[in-house]
PDB file of C-alpha atoms and ligand atoms in Angstrom:
ATOM      1  CA  UNK R   1      87.267  95.766  98.050  1.00 96.00           C
ATOM      2  CA  UNK R   2      88.043  92.314  96.739  1.00 97.00           C
ATOM      3  CA  UNK R   3      91.655  91.142  96.886  1.00 98.00           C
ATOM      4  CA  UNK R   4      92.821  87.867  95.319  1.00 98.00           C
ATOM      5  CA  UNK R   5      96.260  86.775  96.500  1.00 98.00           C
ATOM      6  CA  UNK R   6      98.310  84.274  94.502  1.00 98.00           C
ATOM      7  CA  UNK R   7     100.900  82.584  96.713  1.00 98.00           C
ATOM      8  CA  UNK R   8     102.632  79.273  97.442  1.00 98.00           C
ATOM      9  CA  UNK R   9     102.193  79.960 101.159  1.00 98.00           C
ATOM     10  CA  UNK R  10      98.611  80.987 102.013  1.00 98.00           C
ATOM     11  CA  UNK R  11      99.237  80.068 105.672  1.00 98.00           C
ATOM     12  CA  UNK R  12     101.680  82.973 105.992  1.00 98.00           C
ATOM     13  CA  UNK R  13      98.709  85.325 105.850  1.00 98.00           C
ATOM     14  CA  UNK R  14      97.089  83.816 108.918  1.00 97.00           C
ATOM     15  CA  UNK R  15      97.758  86.134 111.832  1.00 96.00           C
ATOM     16  CA  UNK R  16      98.563  89.476 110.214  1.00 96.00           C
ATOM     17  CA  UNK R  17      95.231  89.556 108.370  1.00 96.00           C
ATOM     18  CA  UNK R  18      93.097  87.782 110.979  1.00 96.00           C
ATOM     19  CA  UNK R  19      93.387  90.161 113.926  1.00 95.00           C
ATOM     20  CA  UNK R  20      92.184  93.584 114.980  1.00 95.00           C
ATOM     21  CA  UNK R  21      91.157  96.143 112.355  1.00 94.00           C
ATOM     22  CA  UNK R  22      91.717  93.904 109.331  1.00 96.00           C
ATOM     23  CA  UNK R  23      89.656  91.023 110.713  1.00 96.00           C
ATOM     24  CA  UNK R  24      86.909  93.485 111.675  1.00 97.00           C
ATOM     25  CA  UNK R  25      86.947  94.878 108.102  1.00 96.00           C
ATOM     26  CA  UNK R  26      86.676  91.340 106.725  1.00 96.00           C
ATOM     27  CA  UNK R  27      83.837  90.476 109.117  1.00 97.00           C
ATOM     28  CA  UNK R  28      82.014  93.636 108.049  1.00 97.00           C
ATOM     29  CA  UNK R  29      82.340  92.740 104.368  1.00 97.00           C
ATOM     30  CA  UNK R  30      84.494  95.799 103.592  1.00 97.00           C
ATOM     31  CA  UNK R  31      87.452  93.623 102.670  1.00 97.00           C
ATOM     32  CA  UNK R  32      87.058  90.313 100.845  1.00 97.00           C
ATOM     33  CA  UNK R  33      90.429  88.553 100.646  1.00 97.00           C
ATOM     34  CA  UNK R  34      90.755  85.237  98.813  1.00 98.00           C
ATOM     35  CA  UNK R  35      93.906  83.138  98.684  1.00 98.00           C
ATOM     36  CA  UNK R  36      94.906  81.023  95.711  1.00 98.00           C
ATOM     37  CA  UNK R  37      97.609  78.396  96.136  1.00 98.00           C
ATOM     38  CA  UNK R  38      99.813  78.628  93.055  1.00 98.00           C
ATOM     39  CA  UNK R  39     100.776  74.957  93.540  1.00 98.00           C
ATOM     40  CA  UNK R  40      97.290  73.910  92.432  1.00 98.00           C
ATOM     41  CA  UNK R  41      98.040  75.483  89.028  1.00 98.00           C
ATOM     42  CA  UNK R  42     101.243  73.482  88.592  1.00 97.00           C
ATOM     43  CA  UNK R  43     101.544  70.747  85.965  1.00 93.00           C
ATOM     44  CA  UNK R  44     102.479  67.084  86.152  1.00 94.00           C
ATOM     45  CA  UNK R  45     102.691  64.743  89.119  1.00 95.00           C
ATOM     46  CA  UNK R  46     104.938  67.180  90.960  1.00 96.00           C
ATOM     47  CA  UNK R  47     102.679  70.177  90.307  1.00 98.00           C
ATOM     48  CA  UNK R  48     105.722  72.043  89.047  1.00 97.00           C
ATOM     49  CA  UNK R  49     105.473  75.834  89.199  1.00 98.00           C
ATOM     50  CA  UNK R  50     109.120  76.915  89.012  1.00 97.00           C
ATOM     51  CA  UNK R  51     112.182  76.216  86.889  1.00 97.00           C
ATOM     52  CA  UNK R  52     115.814  77.272  86.413  1.00 97.00           C
ATOM     53  CA  UNK R  53     116.664  80.553  84.688  1.00 97.00           C
ATOM     54  CA  UNK R  54     117.874  80.546  81.075  1.00 98.00           C
ATOM     55  CA  UNK R  55     121.433  81.797  81.018  1.00 98.00           C
ATOM     56  CA  UNK R  56     122.219  80.132  84.310  1.00 97.00           C
ATOM     57  CA  UNK R  57     122.651  81.564  87.770  1.00 94.00           C
ATOM     58  CA  UNK R  58     121.259  80.888  91.186  1.00 93.00           C
ATOM     59  CA  UNK R  59     117.634  80.448  92.099  1.00 93.00           C
ATOM     60  CA  UNK R  60     114.407  79.400  90.472  1.00 97.00           C
ATOM     61  CA  UNK R  61     111.681  81.355  88.685  1.00 97.00           C
ATOM     62  CA  UNK R  62     107.919  81.028  88.643  1.00 98.00           C
ATOM     63  CA  UNK R  63     106.989  79.713  85.190  1.00 98.00           C
ATOM     64  CA  UNK R  64     104.623  81.531  82.816  1.00 98.00           C
ATOM     65  CA  UNK R  65     101.978  78.844  82.491  1.00 98.00           C
ATOM     66  CA  UNK R  66     100.854  78.322  86.111  1.00 98.00           C
ATOM     67  CA  UNK R  67     100.957  82.057  86.908  1.00 98.00           C
ATOM     68  CA  UNK R  68      99.020  83.090  83.799  1.00 98.00           C
ATOM     69  CA  UNK R  69      96.519  80.276  84.352  1.00 98.00           C
ATOM     70  CA  UNK R  70      95.983  81.480  87.910  1.00 98.00           C
ATOM     71  CA  UNK R  71      95.495  85.118  86.878  1.00 98.00           C
ATOM     72  CA  UNK R  72      93.107  84.156  84.060  1.00 98.00           C
ATOM     73  CA  UNK R  73      91.073  81.752  86.204  1.00 98.00           C
ATOM     74  CA  UNK R  74      90.674  84.290  89.023  1.00 98.00           C
ATOM     75  CA  UNK R  75      89.613  86.922  86.501  1.00 98.00           C
ATOM     76  CA  UNK R  76      87.082  84.589  84.849  1.00 97.00           C
ATOM     77  CA  UNK R  77      85.676  83.492  88.202  1.00 96.00           C
ATOM     78  CA  UNK R  78      85.253  87.153  89.163  1.00 93.00           C
ATOM     79  CA  UNK R  79      83.356  87.785  85.956  1.00 94.00           C
ATOM     80  CA  UNK R  80      80.691  85.322  87.038  1.00 92.00           C
ATOM     81  CA  UNK R  81      79.570  87.841  89.643  1.00 86.00           C
ATOM     82  CA  UNK R  82      80.704  91.103  88.027  1.00 84.00           C
ATOM     83  CA  UNK R  83      80.466  92.421  84.476  1.00 85.00           C
ATOM     84  CA  UNK R  84      83.219  91.661  81.989  1.00 85.00           C
ATOM     85  CA  UNK R  85      84.326  95.250  81.635  1.00 84.00           C
ATOM     86  CA  UNK R  86      85.350  95.099  85.254  1.00 89.00           C
ATOM     87  CA  UNK R  87      89.096  94.390  85.295  1.00 95.00           C
ATOM     88  CA  UNK R  88      91.192  93.533  88.337  1.00 98.00           C
ATOM     89  CA  UNK R  89      94.269  95.685  88.959  1.00 98.00           C
ATOM     90  CA  UNK R  90      97.090  93.124  88.961  1.00 98.00           C
ATOM     91  CA  UNK R  91     100.168  93.797  91.085  1.00 99.00           C
ATOM     92  CA  UNK R  92     103.470  91.924  91.222  1.00 99.00           C
ATOM     93  CA  UNK R  93     105.864  92.544  94.139  1.00 98.00           C
ATOM     94  CA  UNK R  94     109.522  92.921  93.290  1.00 98.00           C
ATOM     95  CA  UNK R  95     112.513  95.053  94.302  1.00 97.00           C
ATOM     96  CA  UNK R  96     112.502  96.337  90.672  1.00 97.00           C
ATOM     97  CA  UNK R  97     109.027  97.800  91.140  1.00 98.00           C
ATOM     98  CA  UNK R  98     107.858 101.327  91.822  1.00 98.00           C
ATOM     99  CA  UNK R  99     108.311 102.226  95.477  1.00 98.00           C
ATOM    100  CA  UNK R 100     105.078 102.078  97.493  1.00 98.00           C
ATOM    101  CA  UNK R 101     104.225 105.488  99.015  1.00 97.00           C
ATOM    102  CA  UNK R 102     101.201 106.821 100.879  1.00 96.00           C
ATOM    103  CA  UNK R 103      99.885 108.603  97.758  1.00 97.00           C
ATOM    104  CA  UNK R 104     100.099 105.309  95.868  1.00 97.00           C
ATOM    105  CA  UNK R 105      98.258 103.557  98.684  1.00 97.00           C
ATOM    106  CA  UNK R 106      95.483 106.186  98.563  1.00 96.00           C
ATOM    107  CA  UNK R 107      95.116 105.693  94.815  1.00 97.00           C
ATOM    108  CA  UNK R 108      95.039 101.904  95.129  1.00 97.00           C
ATOM    109  CA  UNK R 109      92.321 102.203  97.765  1.00 96.00           C
ATOM    110  CA  UNK R 110      90.053 103.541  94.999  1.00 96.00           C
ATOM    111  CA  UNK R 111      90.302 100.219  93.146  1.00 96.00           C
ATOM    112  CA  UNK R 112      87.649  97.672  94.025  1.00 95.00           C
ATOM    113  CA  UNK R 113      89.417  94.521  92.805  1.00 97.00           C
ATOM    114  CA  UNK R 114      93.102  93.631  93.106  1.00 98.00           C
ATOM    115  CA  UNK R 115      95.130  90.553  92.244  1.00 98.00           C
ATOM    116  CA  UNK R 116      98.401  90.376  94.195  1.00 99.00           C
ATOM    117  CA  UNK R 117     101.085  88.051  92.856  1.00 99.00           C
ATOM    118  CA  UNK R 118     103.572  86.926  95.500  1.00 98.00           C
ATOM    119  CA  UNK R 119     106.639  85.223  94.063  1.00 98.00           C
ATOM    120  CA  UNK R 120     109.360  83.305  95.843  1.00 91.00           C
ATOM    121  CA  UNK R 121     112.941  82.455  94.857  1.00 83.00           C
ATOM    122  CA  UNK R 122     114.333  84.775  92.153  1.00 91.00           C
ATOM    123  CA  UNK R 123     110.966  86.018  90.922  1.00 97.00           C
ATOM    124  CA  UNK R 124     108.916  85.344  87.790  1.00 98.00           C
ATOM    125  CA  UNK R 125     109.501  84.851  84.045  1.00 98.00           C
ATOM    126  CA  UNK R 126     109.631  88.387  82.570  1.00 98.00           C
ATOM    127  CA  UNK R 127     107.149  87.378  79.848  1.00 98.00           C
ATOM    128  CA  UNK R 128     104.357  87.402  82.473  1.00 98.00           C
ATOM    129  CA  UNK R 129     104.953  91.149  82.769  1.00 98.00           C
ATOM    130  CA  UNK R 130     105.760  91.861  79.112  1.00 98.00           C
ATOM    131  CA  UNK R 131     102.731  89.863  77.944  1.00 98.00           C
ATOM    132  CA  UNK R 132     100.350  92.200  79.765  1.00 98.00           C
ATOM    133  CA  UNK R 133      99.237  89.998  82.678  1.00 98.00           C
ATOM    134  CA  UNK R 134     100.575  92.473  85.268  1.00 98.00           C
ATOM    135  CA  UNK R 135      99.446  96.109  85.591  1.00 98.00           C
ATOM    136  CA  UNK R 136     101.952  97.329  88.179  1.00 98.00           C
ATOM    137  CA  UNK R 137     105.261  96.161  89.612  1.00 98.00           C
ATOM    138  CA  UNK R 138     105.587  97.394  93.187  1.00 98.00           C
ATOM    139  CA  UNK R 139     108.412  97.412  95.744  1.00 98.00           C
ATOM    140  CA  UNK R 140     107.939  98.115  99.440  1.00 98.00           C
ATOM    141  CA  UNK R 141     111.551  99.208  99.878  1.00 98.00           C
ATOM    142  CA  UNK R 142     115.157  98.781  98.811  1.00 98.00           C
ATOM    143  CA  UNK R 143     116.050  95.527 100.535  1.00 97.00           C
ATOM    144  CA  UNK R 144     115.635  91.911  99.489  1.00 96.00           C
ATOM    145  CA  UNK R 145     112.967  89.676 100.999  1.00 97.00           C
ATOM    146  CA  UNK R 146     112.445  85.942 100.578  1.00 96.00           C
ATOM    147  CA  UNK R 147     109.048  86.379  98.962  1.00 98.00           C
ATOM    148  CA  UNK R 148     106.236  88.723  98.014  1.00 98.00           C
ATOM    149  CA  UNK R 149     103.968  87.662 100.881  1.00 98.00           C
ATOM    150  CA  UNK R 150     105.146  90.268 103.402  1.00 98.00           C
ATOM    151  CA  UNK R 151     104.885  93.063 100.790  1.00 98.00           C
ATOM    152  CA  UNK R 152     101.322  91.890 100.023  1.00 98.00           C
ATOM    153  CA  UNK R 153     100.423  92.031 103.720  1.00 98.00           C
ATOM    154  CA  UNK R 154     102.006  95.469 104.069  1.00 98.00           C
ATOM    155  CA  UNK R 155     100.031  96.710 101.090  1.00 98.00           C
ATOM    156  CA  UNK R 156      96.726  95.202 102.282  1.00 98.00           C
ATOM    157  CA  UNK R 157      97.190  96.718 105.744  1.00 97.00           C
ATOM    158  CA  UNK R 158      98.051 100.175 104.409  1.00 97.00           C
ATOM    159  CA  UNK R 159      95.186 100.021 101.881  1.00 97.00           C
ATOM    160  CA  UNK R 160      92.509  98.820 104.246  1.00 97.00           C
ATOM    161  CA  UNK R 161      92.892 101.937 106.397  1.00 95.00           C
ATOM    162  CA  UNK R 162      91.699 104.013 103.431  1.00 95.00           C
ATOM    163  CA  UNK R 163      88.560 102.015 102.679  1.00 95.00           C
ATOM    164  CA  UNK R 164      85.593 104.011 103.983  1.00 93.00           C
ATOM    165  CA  UNK R 165      84.236 102.440 107.178  1.00 95.00           C
ATOM    166  CA  UNK R 166      87.335 100.388 108.027  1.00 95.00           C
ATOM    167  CA  UNK R 167      88.665 102.789 110.656  1.00 95.00           C
ATOM    168  CA  UNK R 168      86.492 103.890 113.526  1.00 89.00           C
ATOM    169  CA  UNK R 169      86.371 107.610 114.203  1.00 85.00           C
ATOM    170  CA  UNK R 170      89.016 107.288 116.930  1.00 85.00           C
ATOM    171  CA  UNK R 171      91.342 105.635 114.395  1.00 87.00           C
ATOM    172  CA  UNK R 172      90.989 108.286 111.697  1.00 81.00           C
ATOM    173  CA  UNK R 173      93.476 108.448 108.808  1.00 78.00           C
ATOM    174  CA  UNK R 174      93.100 112.265 108.733  1.00 79.00           C
ATOM    175  CA  UNK R 175      96.096 113.821 110.523  1.00 83.00           C
ATOM    176  CA  UNK R 176      98.485 110.907 110.378  1.00 89.00           C
ATOM    177  CA  UNK R 177     101.983 110.702 108.908  1.00 92.00           C
ATOM    178  CA  UNK R 178     102.116 111.372 105.120  1.00 93.00           C
ATOM    179  CA  UNK R 179      98.490 112.554 105.079  1.00 92.00           C
ATOM    180  CA  UNK R 180      97.553 115.483 102.846  1.00 92.00           C
ATOM    181  CA  UNK R 181      96.514 117.499 105.893  1.00 89.00           C
ATOM    182  CA  UNK R 182     100.059 117.268 107.281  1.00 91.00           C
ATOM    183  CA  UNK R 183     101.599 118.248 103.953  1.00 93.00           C
ATOM    184  CA  UNK R 184     102.740 114.632 103.394  1.00 93.00           C
ATOM    185  CA  UNK R 185     105.147 114.968 106.309  1.00 94.00           C
ATOM    186  CA  UNK R 186     105.733 112.659 109.246  1.00 95.00           C
ATOM    187  CA  UNK R 187     103.473 113.364 112.155  1.00 94.00           C
ATOM    188  CA  UNK R 188     104.156 115.300 115.357  1.00 97.00           C
ATOM    189  CA  UNK R 189     105.108 113.541 118.635  1.00 97.00           C
ATOM    190  CA  UNK R 190     102.380 112.266 120.982  1.00 97.00           C
ATOM    191  CA  UNK R 191     102.049 112.166 124.773  1.00 98.00           C
ATOM    192  CA  UNK R 192      99.621 110.527 127.196  1.00 98.00           C
ATOM    193  CA  UNK R 193      99.310 110.390 131.004  1.00 98.00           C
ATOM    194  CA  UNK R 194     101.057 111.063 133.327  1.00 98.00           C
ATOM    195  CA  UNK R 195     102.054 114.724 132.860  1.00 98.00           C
ATOM    196  CA  UNK R 196     105.465 113.894 134.247  1.00 98.00           C
ATOM    197  CA  UNK R 197     107.359 110.602 133.932  1.00 98.00           C
ATOM    198  CA  UNK R 198     110.764 110.290 135.661  1.00 98.00           C
ATOM    199  CA  UNK R 199     111.319 114.022 135.326  1.00 98.00           C
ATOM    200  CA  UNK R 200     110.205 114.137 131.684  1.00 98.00           C
ATOM    201  CA  UNK R 201     107.331 116.589 131.196  1.00 98.00           C
ATOM    202  CA  UNK R 202     104.623 116.777 128.542  1.00 98.00           C
ATOM    203  CA  UNK R 203     105.044 120.056 126.559  1.00 98.00           C
ATOM    204  CA  UNK R 204     103.023 122.784 128.341  1.00 98.00           C
ATOM    205  CA  UNK R 205     101.131 123.781 125.210  1.00 98.00           C
ATOM    206  CA  UNK R 206      99.463 120.338 125.029  1.00 98.00           C
ATOM    207  CA  UNK R 207      98.080 120.831 128.555  1.00 98.00           C
ATOM    208  CA  UNK R 208      96.927 124.406 127.855  1.00 98.00           C
ATOM    209  CA  UNK R 209      93.562 123.561 126.306  1.00 97.00           C
ATOM    210  CA  UNK R 210      94.256 126.220 123.658  1.00 98.00           C
ATOM    211  CA  UNK R 211      93.378 124.363 120.479  1.00 98.00           C
ATOM    212  CA  UNK R 212      94.730 126.994 118.094  1.00 98.00           C
ATOM    213  CA  UNK R 213      98.101 126.897 119.881  1.00 98.00           C
ATOM    214  CA  UNK R 214      98.076 123.095 120.017  1.00 98.00           C
ATOM    215  CA  UNK R 215      97.376 122.960 116.295  1.00 97.00           C
ATOM    216  CA  UNK R 216     100.210 125.418 115.617  1.00 98.00           C
ATOM    217  CA  UNK R 217     102.602 123.371 117.793  1.00 98.00           C
ATOM    218  CA  UNK R 218     101.648 120.151 116.050  1.00 97.00           C
ATOM    219  CA  UNK R 219     101.992 121.566 112.513  1.00 95.00           C
ATOM    220  CA  UNK R 220     105.385 122.975 113.528  1.00 96.00           C
ATOM    221  CA  UNK R 221     106.564 119.606 114.859  1.00 97.00           C
ATOM    222  CA  UNK R 222     106.174 117.481 111.739  1.00 95.00           C
ATOM    223  CA  UNK R 223     109.235 116.355 109.745  1.00 95.00           C
TER     224      UNK R 223
HETATM  225  N1  4HQ X 301     111.059  90.424  96.927  1.00 82.67           N
HETATM  226  N2  4HQ X 301     109.408  94.772  97.634  1.00 82.67           N
HETATM  227  C1  4HQ X 301     112.097  88.580  95.682  1.00 82.67           C
HETATM  228  C2  4HQ X 301     111.319  91.676  97.454  1.00 82.67           C
HETATM  229  C3  4HQ X 301     110.320  92.779  97.398  1.00 82.67           C
HETATM  230  C4  4HQ X 301     110.542  94.096  97.861  1.00 82.67           C
HETATM  231  C5  4HQ X 301     109.762  89.958  96.511  1.00 82.67           C
HETATM  232  C6  4HQ X 301     112.144  89.471  96.866  1.00 82.67           C
HETATM  233  C7  4HQ X 301     109.752  89.002  95.368  1.00 82.67           C
HETATM  234  C8  4HQ X 301     110.776  87.145  94.297  1.00 82.67           C
HETATM  235  N3  4HQ X 301     109.092  92.746  96.935  1.00 82.67           N
HETATM  236  N4  4HQ X 301     110.809  88.044  95.414  1.00 82.67           N
HETATM  237  N5  4HQ X 301     111.626  94.597  98.411  1.00 82.67           N
HETATM  238  O1  4HQ X 301     112.381  91.897  97.948  1.00 82.67           O
HETATM  239  O2  4HQ X 301     108.532  93.944  97.062  1.00 82.67           O
END
């Protein structure tokens, strides 16, 4: 999967996306993430990318021109290596968006090219959405963040786990929380050694070796 991220702060992505499973996926060519600094699309000596909202009020907004130029340039660049019919799925993060759920993540994992727009301040000029440059407005939860970078990282992390080959067989996405196999519920509790810790025992059934019973116990201990 190719993911193009538009952001004023590409350095924020260093760390979360450069360790462990995600770095391994990138090394293996399963995940190709490219960062695009919105500032480079700004105009004038100051490379302006934001301005004050019409109607007044606090905060600044990303302007139409630099954002649309960025989206169009990334799309055109992509078309040098892929056919023109191939369209990126363009996502903008905002608290107004549709709430990100596991089913949504699974569907997004079927896409092979995403553009993620991370705004700062108050957000973006609505005409970027109304003009058809965004395919989906997504929220990761009902709280306010300082920017769309953390939502983008959350989405990339959740998505990557569903790209075939990203998880090893010991990291399977099969029986986890919200999976189809667990009826979209939260998963059962887990225990590891020792059998007893400060008087707290592992449930007997998990030590029984009876896989049918263990399965029954687990399915009955989801929420
Ligand atoms: N923001 N889920 C405002 C969010 C958010 C969320 C991102 C704050 C965009 C402009 N994004 N900026 N919650 O709170 O996705």
